[in-house]
mmCIF file of C-alpha atoms in Angstrom:
data_model
loop_
_atom_site.group_PDB
_atom_site.id
_atom_site.type_symbol
_atom_site.label_atom_id
_atom_site.label_comp_id
_atom_site.label_asym_id
_atom_site.label_seq_id
_atom_site.Cartn_x
_atom_site.Cartn_y
_atom_site.Cartn_z
ATOM 1 C CA MET A 7 22.312 6.425 22.658
ATOM 2 C CA ALA A 8 20.031 8.152 20.241
ATOM 3 C CA ASP A 9 21.933 7.259 17.123
ATOM 4 C CA LYS A 10 21.564 3.520 17.991
ATOM 5 C CA GLU A 11 17.806 4.173 18.664
ATOM 6 C CA LEU A 12 17.639 5.605 15.091
ATOM 7 C CA GLN A 13 19.387 2.756 13.716
ATOM 8 C CA LYS A 14 16.751 0.417 15.159
ATOM 9 C CA VAL A 15 13.950 2.187 13.667
ATOM 10 C CA ARG A 16 15.558 3.000 10.251
ATOM 11 C CA THR A 17 13.615 0.728 8.069
ATOM 12 C CA GLU A 18 10.118 1.732 9.563
ATOM 13 C CA PHE A 19 11.041 5.467 9.424
ATOM 14 C CA VAL A 20 11.950 5.170 5.744
ATOM 15 C CA ASN A 21 8.635 3.150 4.980
ATOM 16 C CA ARG A 22 6.440 5.415 7.032
ATOM 17 C CA VAL A 23 7.628 9.080 7.056
ATOM 18 C CA SER A 24 5.666 11.491 4.746
ATOM 19 C CA THR A 25 7.401 13.921 2.325
ATOM 20 C CA GLU A 26 5.989 16.947 4.313
ATOM 21 C CA VAL A 27 7.515 15.656 7.477
ATOM 22 C CA ILE A 28 10.843 15.150 5.837
ATOM 23 C CA LYS A 29 10.771 18.789 4.750
ATOM 24 C CA GLN A 30 9.854 19.874 8.204
ATOM 25 C CA LEU A 31 12.680 17.794 9.855
ATOM 26 C CA LEU A 32 15.194 19.358 7.339
ATOM 27 C CA ASP A 33 14.280 22.898 8.194
ATOM 28 C CA CYS A 34 14.483 22.118 12.009
ATOM 29 C CA LEU A 35 17.890 20.571 11.722
ATOM 30 C CA LEU A 36 19.114 23.243 9.500
ATOM 31 C CA ASP A 37 18.100 25.723 12.182
ATOM 32 C CA ASP A 38 19.899 23.673 14.845
ATOM 33 C CA GLY A 39 23.048 23.566 12.766
ATOM 34 C CA VAL A 40 22.846 19.771 12.589
ATOM 35 C CA LEU A 41 22.608 20.052 8.803
ATOM 36 C CA ASN A 42 23.980 22.838 6.603
ATOM 37 C CA ASP A 43 22.373 24.224 3.398
ATOM 38 C CA GLY A 44 24.254 21.949 1.085
ATOM 39 C CA GLU A 45 23.326 18.806 2.954
ATOM 40 C CA LYS A 46 19.697 19.895 3.014
ATOM 41 C CA GLU A 47 19.717 20.636 -0.769
ATOM 42 C CA SER A 48 21.404 17.217 -1.448
ATOM 43 C CA ILE A 49 18.848 15.311 0.309
ATOM 44 C CA LEU A 50 16.087 16.967 -1.497
ATOM 45 C CA GLU A 51 17.382 17.459 -4.932
ATOM 46 C CA GLU A 52 19.532 14.201 -5.444
ATOM 47 C CA ASN A 53 16.678 11.767 -4.288
ATOM 48 C CA HIS A 54 13.617 11.409 -6.435
ATOM 49 C CA SER A 55 11.648 9.272 -4.231
ATOM 50 C CA ARG A 56 10.228 9.895 -0.772
ATOM 51 C CA ALA A 57 11.833 6.836 0.517
ATOM 52 C CA ASP A 58 15.248 7.791 -0.843
ATOM 53 C CA LYS A 59 14.920 11.217 0.897
ATOM 54 C CA ALA A 60 13.955 9.583 4.156
ATOM 55 C CA ARG A 61 16.820 7.016 3.940
ATOM 56 C CA GLN A 62 19.599 9.623 3.254
ATOM 57 C CA LEU A 63 18.248 11.984 6.141
ATOM 58 C CA ILE A 64 18.214 9.377 8.750
ATOM 59 C CA ASP A 65 21.576 8.041 7.777
ATOM 60 C CA LYS A 66 23.264 11.439 7.485
ATOM 61 C CA VAL A 67 21.893 12.379 10.962
ATOM 62 C CA LYS A 68 22.791 9.076 12.462
ATOM 63 C CA LYS A 69 26.422 9.413 11.409
ATOM 64 C CA LYS A 70 26.729 12.789 13.075
ATOM 65 C CA GLY A 71 26.313 11.062 16.564
ATOM 66 C CA ALA A 72 24.166 10.904 19.553
ATOM 67 C CA GLU A 73 23.439 14.523 19.934
ATOM 68 C CA ALA A 74 22.286 15.096 16.283
ATOM 69 C CA SER A 75 20.151 11.902 16.496
ATOM 70 C CA LYS A 76 18.590 13.107 19.693
ATOM 71 C CA ARG A 77 17.412 16.469 18.130
ATOM 72 C CA MET A 78 16.007 14.613 15.159
ATOM 73 C CA ILE A 79 14.007 12.397 17.475
ATOM 74 C CA ALA A 80 12.777 15.463 19.363
ATOM 75 C CA HIS A 81 11.702 17.166 16.207
ATOM 76 C CA LEU A 82 9.980 14.009 15.040
ATOM 77 C CA GLN A 83 8.033 13.888 18.229
ATOM 78 C CA ASP A 84 6.923 17.536 17.674
ATOM 79 C CA LYS A 85 6.211 17.146 13.919
ATOM 80 C CA ASP A 86 4.511 13.718 13.731
ATOM 81 C CA LYS A 87 3.413 12.317 17.118
ATOM 82 C CA THR A 88 1.706 9.370 15.233
ATOM 83 C CA LEU A 89 4.934 8.128 13.601
ATOM 84 C CA TYR A 90 6.916 8.788 16.800
ATOM 85 C CA GLY A 91 4.547 6.533 18.711
ATOM 86 C CA VAL A 92 4.427 3.868 16.132
ATOM 87 C CA LEU A 93 8.275 3.794 16.089
ATOM 88 C CA GLY A 94 8.366 3.500 19.954
ATOM 89 C CA LEU A 95 11.100 6.144 20.252
ATOM 90 C CA SER A 96 12.040 7.266 23.644
ATOM 91 C CA GLY A 97 15.145 9.441 23.095
ATOM 92 C CA GLY A 98 13.351 12.486 21.932
ATOM 93 C CA GLN A 99 13.726 14.858 24.887
ATOM 94 C CA PRO A 100 14.400 18.328 23.854
ATOM 95 C CA ALA A 101 18.104 18.894 23.570
ATOM 96 C CA GLN A 102 20.067 22.068 24.703
ATOM 97 C CA PRO A 103 20.907 24.396 21.808
ATOM 98 C CA ALA A 104 23.912 23.282 19.530
ATOM 99 C CA PRO A 105 26.874 25.448 19.922
ATOM 100 C CA ALA A 106 26.932 26.121 16.201
ATOM 101 C CA ALA A 107 23.565 27.691 16.251
ATOM 102 C CA PRO A 108 23.122 29.377 19.639
ATOM 103 C CA ALA A 109 20.603 31.805 18.196
ATOM 104 C CA ALA A 110 18.213 29.016 17.164
ATOM 105 C CA PRO A 111 17.634 26.755 20.285
ATOM 106 C CA LEU A 112 15.175 23.908 19.932
ATOM 107 C CA ALA A 113 11.773 25.120 20.821
ATOM 108 C CA PRO A 114 10.563 23.206 24.073
ATOM 109 C CA ALA A 115 7.867 20.708 23.761
ATOM 110 C CA ALA A 116 4.355 21.730 24.493
ATOM 111 C CA PRO A 117 3.379 21.070 28.154
ATOM 112 C CA ALA A 118 1.973 17.374 28.528
ATOM 113 C CA ALA A 119 -1.331 18.501 29.697
ATOM 114 C CA LEU A 120 -1.901 20.612 26.690
ATOM 115 C CA ALA A 121 -0.352 18.472 24.020
ATOM 116 C CA ALA A 122 -2.411 15.817 22.140
ATOM 117 C CA PRO A 123 -1.491 12.446 23.530
ATOM 118 C CA PRO A 124 0.480 10.168 21.267
ATOM 119 C CA PRO A 125 -1.934 7.560 19.621
ATOM 120 C CA SER A 126 -2.243 4.056 20.843
ATOM 121 C CA THR A 127 0.345 1.658 19.714
ATOM 122 C CA VAL A 128 -0.681 -0.878 17.163
ATOM 123 C CA ARG A 129 -1.271 -3.449 19.859
ATOM 124 C CA GLU A 130 -3.336 -1.205 21.999
ATOM 125 C CA PHE A 131 -5.323 -0.187 18.940
ATOM 126 C CA TRP A 132 -5.971 -3.738 18.055
ATOM 127 C CA MET A 133 -7.006 -4.563 21.633
ATOM 128 C CA SER A 134 -9.588 -1.822 21.621
ATOM 129 C CA LYS A 135 -11.145 -3.185 18.311
ATOM 130 C CA LYS A 136 -10.717 -6.880 18.653
ATOM 131 C CA ASP A 137 -14.130 -7.489 20.403
ATOM 132 C CA ASP A 138 -16.022 -4.986 18.463
ATOM 133 C CA PRO A 139 -18.839 -6.859 16.350
ATOM 134 C CA LYS A 140 -18.580 -4.325 13.651
ATOM 135 C CA ILE A 141 -14.996 -5.292 12.966
ATOM 136 C CA TYR A 142 -13.816 -8.291 11.061
ATOM 137 C CA PRO A 143 -11.922 -10.424 13.581
ATOM 138 C CA VAL A 144 -8.128 -10.524 13.616
ATOM 139 C CA THR A 145 -6.332 -12.656 16.069
ATOM 140 C CA GLU A 146 -2.499 -13.100 16.430
ATOM 141 C CA THR A 147 -2.926 -16.752 14.949
ATOM 142 C CA SER A 148 -5.067 -15.572 12.014
ATOM 143 C CA PHE A 149 -2.516 -12.605 11.375
ATOM 144 C CA ARG A 150 0.344 -15.180 11.094
ATOM 145 C CA SER A 151 -1.559 -17.217 8.516
ATOM 146 C CA ARG A 152 -2.330 -14.297 6.029
ATOM 147 C CA VAL A 153 -1.756 -15.007 2.354
ATOM 148 C CA ALA A 154 -1.878 -12.828 -0.674
ATOM 149 C CA LEU A 155 -1.833 -13.697 -4.405
ATOM 150 C CA LEU A 156 0.046 -11.410 -6.665
ATOM 151 C CA ILE A 157 0.038 -11.883 -10.488
ATOM 152 C CA THR A 158 1.948 -9.544 -12.710
ATOM 153 C CA ASN A 159 2.110 -9.651 -16.590
ATOM 154 C CA ILE A 160 5.096 -7.843 -17.853
ATOM 155 C CA LYS A 161 6.386 -9.412 -21.097
ATOM 156 C CA PHE A 162 3.908 -10.328 -23.762
ATOM 157 C CA THR A 163 4.352 -12.384 -27.050
ATOM 158 C CA GLU A 164 3.691 -9.223 -28.952
ATOM 159 C CA GLU A 165 6.691 -7.129 -27.789
ATOM 160 C CA LYS A 166 4.905 -3.820 -28.213
ATOM 161 C CA MET A 167 2.487 -4.941 -25.491
ATOM 162 C CA ASN A 168 5.341 -5.174 -22.887
ATOM 163 C CA ARG A 169 4.584 -3.235 -19.816
ATOM 164 C CA ARG A 170 7.646 -1.113 -18.825
ATOM 165 C CA GLY A 171 7.755 -0.200 -15.328
ATOM 166 C CA ALA A 172 5.696 -3.175 -14.189
ATOM 167 C CA GLU A 173 8.643 -4.748 -12.600
ATOM 168 C CA LYS A 174 8.632 -1.860 -10.161
ATOM 169 C CA ASP A 175 4.908 -2.502 -9.472
ATOM 170 C CA GLU A 176 5.620 -6.153 -8.783
ATOM 171 C CA GLU A 177 8.536 -5.262 -6.325
ATOM 172 C CA ASN A 178 6.615 -2.539 -4.447
ATOM 173 C CA MET A 179 3.330 -4.725 -4.091
ATOM 174 C CA GLU A 180 5.292 -7.710 -2.871
ATOM 175 C CA LYS A 181 7.138 -5.537 -0.309
ATOM 176 C CA LEU A 182 3.906 -3.868 0.929
ATOM 177 C CA LEU A 183 1.928 -7.117 1.207
ATOM 178 C CA SER A 184 4.797 -8.568 3.164
ATOM 179 C CA SER A 185 4.971 -5.571 5.461
ATOM 180 C CA LEU A 186 1.186 -6.142 6.140
ATOM 181 C CA GLY A 187 1.757 -9.581 7.458
ATOM 182 C CA TYR A 188 0.869 -11.624 4.202
ATOM 183 C CA GLU A 189 2.934 -14.425 2.711
ATOM 184 C CA VAL A 190 3.013 -13.595 -0.933
ATOM 185 C CA VAL A 191 2.268 -16.290 -3.592
ATOM 186 C CA LYS A 192 3.663 -14.707 -6.693
ATOM 187 C CA PHE A 193 3.237 -15.447 -10.502
ATOM 188 C CA THR A 194 4.719 -13.488 -13.315
ATOM 189 C CA ASN A 195 3.893 -13.507 -17.079
ATOM 190 C CA LEU A 196 0.860 -15.822 -17.160
ATOM 191 C CA THR A 197 -1.664 -16.720 -19.964
ATOM 192 C CA GLY A 198 -5.269 -16.275 -19.284
ATOM 193 C CA GLN A 199 -5.691 -19.938 -18.425
ATOM 194 C CA ALA A 200 -2.708 -19.934 -16.206
ATOM 195 C CA ILE A 201 -4.183 -16.924 -14.255
ATOM 196 C CA ASP A 202 -7.246 -18.914 -13.829
ATOM 197 C CA ASP A 203 -5.225 -22.008 -12.594
ATOM 198 C CA ALA A 204 -3.204 -19.805 -10.162
ATOM 199 C CA VAL A 205 -6.404 -18.491 -8.637
ATOM 200 C CA ILE A 206 -7.745 -21.880 -8.057
ATOM 201 C CA TYR A 207 -4.397 -22.973 -6.764
ATOM 202 C CA PHE A 208 -4.507 -20.136 -4.256
ATOM 203 C CA THR A 209 -7.995 -21.262 -3.065
ATOM 204 C CA LYS A 210 -6.295 -24.483 -1.885
ATOM 205 C CA HIS A 211 -3.605 -22.910 0.147
ATOM 206 C CA PRO A 212 -3.358 -24.584 3.487
ATOM 207 C CA LYS A 213 -3.067 -21.345 5.433
ATOM 208 C CA LEU A 214 -6.500 -19.983 4.335
ATOM 209 C CA LYS A 215 -8.459 -21.862 6.930
ATOM 210 C CA GLN A 216 -6.681 -20.011 9.614
ATOM 211 C CA ALA A 217 -6.151 -16.725 7.761
ATOM 212 C CA ASP A 218 -8.250 -13.663 8.653
ATOM 213 C CA SER A 219 -8.243 -12.075 5.151
ATOM 214 C CA VAL A 220 -6.588 -12.425 1.717
ATOM 215 C CA PHE A 221 -5.366 -9.945 -0.908
ATOM 216 C CA VAL A 222 -5.463 -10.626 -4.640
ATOM 217 C CA VAL A 223 -3.524 -8.232 -6.835
ATOM 218 C CA ILE A 224 -3.588 -8.696 -10.647
ATOM 219 C CA MET A 225 -1.635 -6.323 -12.893
ATOM 220 C CA SER A 226 -1.725 -6.708 -16.626
ATOM 221 C CA HIS A 227 -3.397 -5.257 -19.786
ATOM 222 C CA GLY A 228 -7.211 -5.111 -19.714
ATOM 223 C CA GLN A 229 -10.134 -5.622 -21.791
ATOM 224 C CA LEU A 230 -13.957 -5.405 -21.269
ATOM 225 C CA GLY A 231 -14.423 -7.615 -18.155
ATOM 226 C CA LYS A 232 -11.232 -9.508 -18.665
ATOM 227 C CA ILE A 233 -7.477 -9.543 -17.943
ATOM 228 C CA LEU A 234 -5.253 -10.222 -20.877
ATOM 229 C CA GLY A 235 -2.840 -13.155 -20.837
ATOM 230 C CA VAL A 236 0.723 -12.775 -22.099
ATOM 231 C CA GLU A 237 -0.018 -14.504 -25.410
ATOM 232 C CA TRP A 238 -2.853 -12.285 -26.419
ATOM 233 C CA ARG A 239 -3.256 -11.160 -29.948
ATOM 234 C CA LYS A 240 -6.026 -10.163 -32.101
ATOM 235 C CA ASP A 241 -6.317 -13.534 -33.519
ATOM 236 C CA ASN A 242 -5.761 -15.164 -30.219
ATOM 237 C CA PRO A 243 -8.015 -13.969 -27.390
ATOM 238 C CA ASP A 244 -5.838 -15.082 -24.423
ATOM 239 C CA GLU A 245 -7.999 -13.690 -21.604
ATOM 240 C CA PHE A 246 -8.931 -14.356 -17.948
ATOM 241 C CA PRO A 247 -12.575 -13.331 -17.043
ATOM 242 C CA LEU A 248 -12.504 -11.120 -13.943
ATOM 243 C CA ASP A 249 -15.683 -12.587 -12.644
ATOM 244 C CA ASN A 250 -13.653 -15.817 -12.019
ATOM 245 C CA ILE A 251 -11.959 -14.244 -9.117
ATOM 246 C CA PHE A 252 -15.360 -13.889 -7.362
ATOM 247 C CA LYS A 253 -16.408 -17.263 -8.570
ATOM 248 C CA HIS A 254 -13.204 -19.047 -7.229
ATOM 249 C CA LEU A 255 -12.930 -16.995 -4.100
ATOM 250 C CA GLY A 256 -16.544 -17.084 -3.207
ATOM 251 C CA SER A 257 -18.410 -19.232 -0.691
ATOM 252 C CA LYS A 258 -18.801 -22.220 -3.112
ATOM 253 C CA GLY A 259 -15.338 -22.158 -4.730
ATOM 254 C CA CYS A 260 -13.459 -21.399 -1.250
ATOM 255 C CA PRO A 261 -15.280 -22.385 1.883
ATOM 256 C CA ALA A 262 -12.214 -21.581 3.855
ATOM 257 C CA LEU A 263 -12.750 -17.864 3.224
ATOM 258 C CA ILE A 264 -16.342 -17.694 4.076
ATOM 259 C CA ASP A 265 -17.092 -14.497 6.324
ATOM 260 C CA LYS A 266 -13.480 -13.232 5.750
ATOM 261 C CA PRO A 267 -12.382 -10.162 3.856
ATOM 262 C CA LYS A 268 -11.218 -10.494 0.301
ATOM 263 C CA VAL A 269 -9.425 -7.535 -1.083
ATOM 264 C CA ILE A 270 -9.108 -7.362 -4.715
ATOM 265 C CA ILE A 271 -6.901 -4.925 -6.617
ATOM 266 C CA ILE A 272 -6.868 -4.799 -10.338
ATOM 267 C CA GLN A 273 -4.289 -2.653 -12.202
ATOM 268 C CA ALA A 274 -5.456 -2.561 -15.876
ATOM 269 C CA CYS A 275 -7.017 -0.072 -18.354
ATOM 270 C CA ARG A 276 -10.735 0.302 -18.841
ATOM 271 C CA GLY A 277 -10.650 2.457 -21.953
ATOM 272 C CA GLY A 278 -8.654 3.489 -24.990
ATOM 273 C CA GLU A 279 -5.143 4.541 -25.676
ATOM 274 C CA ARG A 280 -3.704 7.964 -25.154
ATOM 275 C CA GLY A 281 -0.342 9.212 -26.186
ATOM 276 C CA SER A 282 1.810 10.512 -23.374
ATOM 277 C CA VAL A 283 5.166 10.307 -21.590
ATOM 278 C CA LEU A 284 3.366 8.207 -19.226
ATOM 279 C CA VAL A 285 2.604 4.863 -20.606
ATOM 280 C CA SER A 286 -0.871 3.698 -20.947
ATOM 281 C CA ASP A 287 -1.519 0.349 -19.444
ATOM 282 C CA SER A 288 -3.629 -0.970 -22.252
ATOM 283 C CA PRO A 289 -3.429 0.389 -25.852
ATOM 284 C CA ASN A 290 -6.878 0.296 -27.797
ATOM 285 C CA THR A 291 -8.476 -2.053 -25.014
ATOM 286 C CA ALA A 292 -11.139 -1.457 -22.471
ATOM 287 C CA ASP A 293 -11.593 -3.134 -19.070
ATOM 288 C CA ASP A 294 -15.127 -2.372 -18.078
ATOM 289 C CA VAL A 295 -15.755 -4.634 -15.028
ATOM 290 C CA GLN A 296 -19.477 -4.457 -14.671
ATOM 291 C CA GLN A 297 -21.295 -5.850 -11.559
ATOM 292 C CA LEU A 298 -23.332 -8.929 -12.421
ATOM 293 C CA GLN A 299 -27.081 -8.601 -12.189
ATOM 294 C CA ASP A 300 -27.992 -12.214 -12.610
ATOM 295 C CA PHE A 301 -26.634 -14.175 -9.650
ATOM 296 C CA GLU A 302 -28.050 -17.435 -9.816
ATOM 297 C CA GLU A 303 -29.824 -18.696 -6.522
ATOM 298 C CA ASP A 304 -28.316 -21.712 -4.713
ATOM 299 C CA LYS A 305 -31.147 -23.327 -2.617
ATOM 300 C CA ILE A 306 -28.852 -25.952 -1.185
ATOM 301 C CA GLN A 307 -26.335 -23.784 0.541
ATOM 302 C CA PHE A 308 -27.260 -21.463 3.354
ATOM 303 C CA VAL A 309 -24.538 -18.811 2.873
ATOM 304 C CA HIS A 310 -24.315 -16.042 0.523
ATOM 305 C CA GLN A 311 -22.879 -16.832 -2.839
ATOM 306 C CA GLU A 312 -20.737 -13.657 -2.874
ATOM 307 C CA LYS A 313 -19.914 -11.685 0.356
ATOM 308 C CA ASP A 314 -17.008 -9.902 2.153
ATOM 309 C CA PHE A 315 -15.409 -8.783 -1.084
ATOM 310 C CA ILE A 316 -13.953 -5.247 -1.876
ATOM 311 C CA SER A 317 -12.270 -4.340 -5.154
ATOM 312 C CA LEU A 318 -10.253 -1.330 -6.201
ATOM 313 C CA LEU A 319 -9.954 -0.827 -9.895
ATOM 314 C CA SER A 320 -7.444 1.607 -11.353
ATOM 315 C CA CYS A 321 -9.796 3.661 -13.227
ATOM 316 C CA THR A 322 -13.451 4.144 -14.273
ATOM 317 C CA PRO A 323 -15.007 2.588 -17.240
ATOM 318 C CA ASP A 324 -13.939 3.874 -20.671
ATOM 319 C CA THR A 325 -10.802 5.465 -19.305
ATOM 320 C CA VAL A 326 -7.141 4.698 -19.106
ATOM 321 C CA SER A 327 -4.605 4.127 -16.238
ATOM 322 C CA TYR A 328 -1.109 5.425 -16.391
ATOM 323 C CA ARG A 329 2.270 3.957 -15.686
ATOM 324 C CA GLN A 330 5.673 5.732 -15.309
ATOM 325 C CA PRO A 331 8.417 3.406 -16.891
ATOM 326 C CA ASP A 332 10.820 4.371 -14.031
ATOM 327 C CA ARG A 333 8.319 4.360 -11.093
ATOM 328 C CA GLY A 334 5.482 2.007 -12.081
ATOM 329 C CA SER A 335 1.862 2.504 -12.051
ATOM 330 C CA ILE A 336 0.223 5.741 -10.584
ATOM 331 C CA LEU A 337 -2.245 3.508 -8.666
ATOM 332 C CA ILE A 338 0.261 1.225 -7.143
ATOM 333 C CA GLN A 339 2.526 4.070 -6.201
ATOM 334 C CA TYR A 340 -0.309 5.552 -4.133
ATOM 335 C CA ILE A 341 -1.373 2.340 -2.590
ATOM 336 C CA VAL A 342 1.975 1.688 -1.372
ATOM 337 C CA GLU A 343 2.258 5.243 0.132
ATOM 338 C CA VAL A 344 -1.163 5.353 1.816
ATOM 339 C CA PHE A 345 -1.099 1.760 3.117
ATOM 340 C CA THR A 346 2.461 2.222 4.458
ATOM 341 C CA LEU A 347 1.420 5.183 6.499
ATOM 342 C CA GLU A 348 -2.148 4.508 7.378
ATOM 343 C CA SER A 349 -2.867 0.803 7.374
ATOM 344 C CA TYR A 350 -2.206 0.208 11.052
ATOM 345 C CA GLN A 351 -5.119 2.488 11.992
ATOM 346 C CA GLU A 352 -7.590 2.930 9.123
ATOM 347 C CA HIS A 353 -9.939 0.341 7.791
ATOM 348 C CA ILE A 354 -9.742 -0.951 4.172
ATOM 349 C CA TYR A 355 -12.503 1.322 2.803
ATOM 350 C CA GLU A 356 -10.853 4.475 4.264
ATOM 351 C CA LEU A 357 -7.515 3.294 2.817
ATOM 352 C CA PHE A 358 -9.092 2.931 -0.618
ATOM 353 C CA GLN A 359 -10.738 6.402 -0.373
ATOM 354 C CA LYS A 360 -7.420 7.964 0.435
ATOM 355 C CA VAL A 361 -5.793 6.259 -2.500
ATOM 356 C CA MET A 362 -8.584 7.568 -4.862
ATOM 357 C CA GLN A 363 -8.208 11.099 -3.453
ATOM 358 C CA ARG A 364 -4.381 11.084 -4.161
ATOM 359 C CA VAL A 365 -4.700 9.658 -7.573
ATOM 360 C CA GLU A 366 -7.673 12.077 -8.489
ATOM 361 C CA ARG A 367 -5.155 15.020 -7.595
ATOM 362 C CA PHE A 368 -2.526 13.428 -9.818
ATOM 363 C CA ARG A 369 -1.993 15.670 -12.837
ATOM 364 C CA SER A 370 0.268 15.263 -15.868
ATOM 365 C CA CYS A 371 -0.733 17.878 -18.671
ATOM 366 C CA ASP A 372 -4.217 16.636 -19.419
ATOM 367 C CA LYS A 373 -3.859 13.174 -18.142
ATOM 368 C CA LEU A 374 -6.322 12.369 -15.448
ATOM 369 C CA GLN A 375 -7.182 8.987 -13.636
ATOM 370 C CA MET A 376 -9.930 8.022 -11.259
ATOM 371 C CA PRO A 377 -9.842 4.712 -9.451
ATOM 372 C CA THR A 378 -13.043 3.158 -8.343
ATOM 373 C CA ILE A 379 -14.286 0.930 -5.560
ATOM 374 C CA ASP A 380 -16.179 -1.867 -7.020
ATOM 375 C CA ARG A 381 -18.328 -4.851 -6.090
ATOM 376 C CA CYS A 382 -18.119 -4.110 -2.370
ATOM 377 C CA THR A 383 -19.894 -6.716 -0.100
ATOM 378 C CA LEU A 384 -18.136 -6.015 3.113
ATOM 379 C CA ILE A 385 -20.605 -6.028 6.073
ATOM 380 C CA LYS A 386 -17.950 -4.961 8.506
ATOM 381 C CA ASN A 387 -14.940 -2.699 8.854
ATOM 382 C CA PHE A 388 -11.723 -4.628 8.049
ATOM 383 C CA TYR A 389 -8.444 -3.164 9.749
ATOM 384 C CA ILE A 390 -5.168 -4.562 8.750
ATOM 385 C CA PHE A 391 -3.471 -3.704 11.915
ATOM 386 C CA GLN A 392 -0.004 -3.351 10.139
ATOM 387 C CA GLY A 393 2.844 -4.209 12.464
ATOM 388 C CA LEU A 394 0.807 -6.020 15.108
ATOM 389 C CA LEU A 395 3.113 -8.773 15.732
ATOM 390 C CA ASN A 396 6.131 -6.380 15.596
ATOM 391 C CA SER A 397 4.571 -4.364 18.354
ATOM 392 C CA SER A 398 5.184 -5.274 21.887
ATOM 393 C CA ARG A 399 5.208 -1.827 23.044
#
């Protein structure tokens, strides 16, 4: 039954469907008489987030039974073939016009010979890429061994530095990383030294030898080249040097990660405070992460000291990044959105570029933010293949 099919894909639908497709589905279901004007307005106006809109839409249609569910599946196939294919739906054949709306029958699907074929499933896409020498290798075993480090500083000794909304960032990033197949090693409210200790602890994780990649996400206040610890004060420079990430995860500090992608995401300001309804991540501080020019040569080792890294910083030097107290940081919101929708088929550089494009278009009065890809030493394309082990179809 189509309603049971919707129930099976409910979580993935909520995670992946775009706002544009939600609106298109609502219009189609309204035309069919599956939904009325009040139900459509309720879904759009009473839910602030994309996920909440998607959740109420699928739940409302599912409760209306198999015929309504069949119509929604058919419309999804027509409006978003990519999502339809990823969800593995099969009950989306065009239905007969609903009695309540005989004047607006469901448009027939385009002839198969003319329609663009649904994209390959995650597994088929992975199979097409796994032997490509230009791609970082991902096997089912290495996928199962993925690990990510998540550090979030929320509450500081100086209460005025508390990062309202950062709880949402932590929650959203943990869910995202888990959905990408990573076991999340999580720390909250650390001093600068404790951040350093946590990164070193992470480099000794037993899964790293088998893992194909790692994510390291650090969210806090920032200063020039540093992340601030929770005990930071003007008379107590509690700081973690950002360069230590590359030192600890580099070839010498973590041999288990040699030749493997290391994805770094830093949510912290790199400039001064600005007043706004949105909360600046770092008042009166800057986080100017400069690429080192003075690498020391290591004549003993025959591996690059620093390779296979890519970093996304929340803003360019001398500027601020913004956080909404009720939703979290702008950067993290768009990372979750882009990675949820695209990470099964786009490589990491493309994903970061799409995040940058969305943040660049963000506007709130005169508040602008521009993330930057930094210190990239990837020599191949890294595909995350989200949902690989969940996809047998």
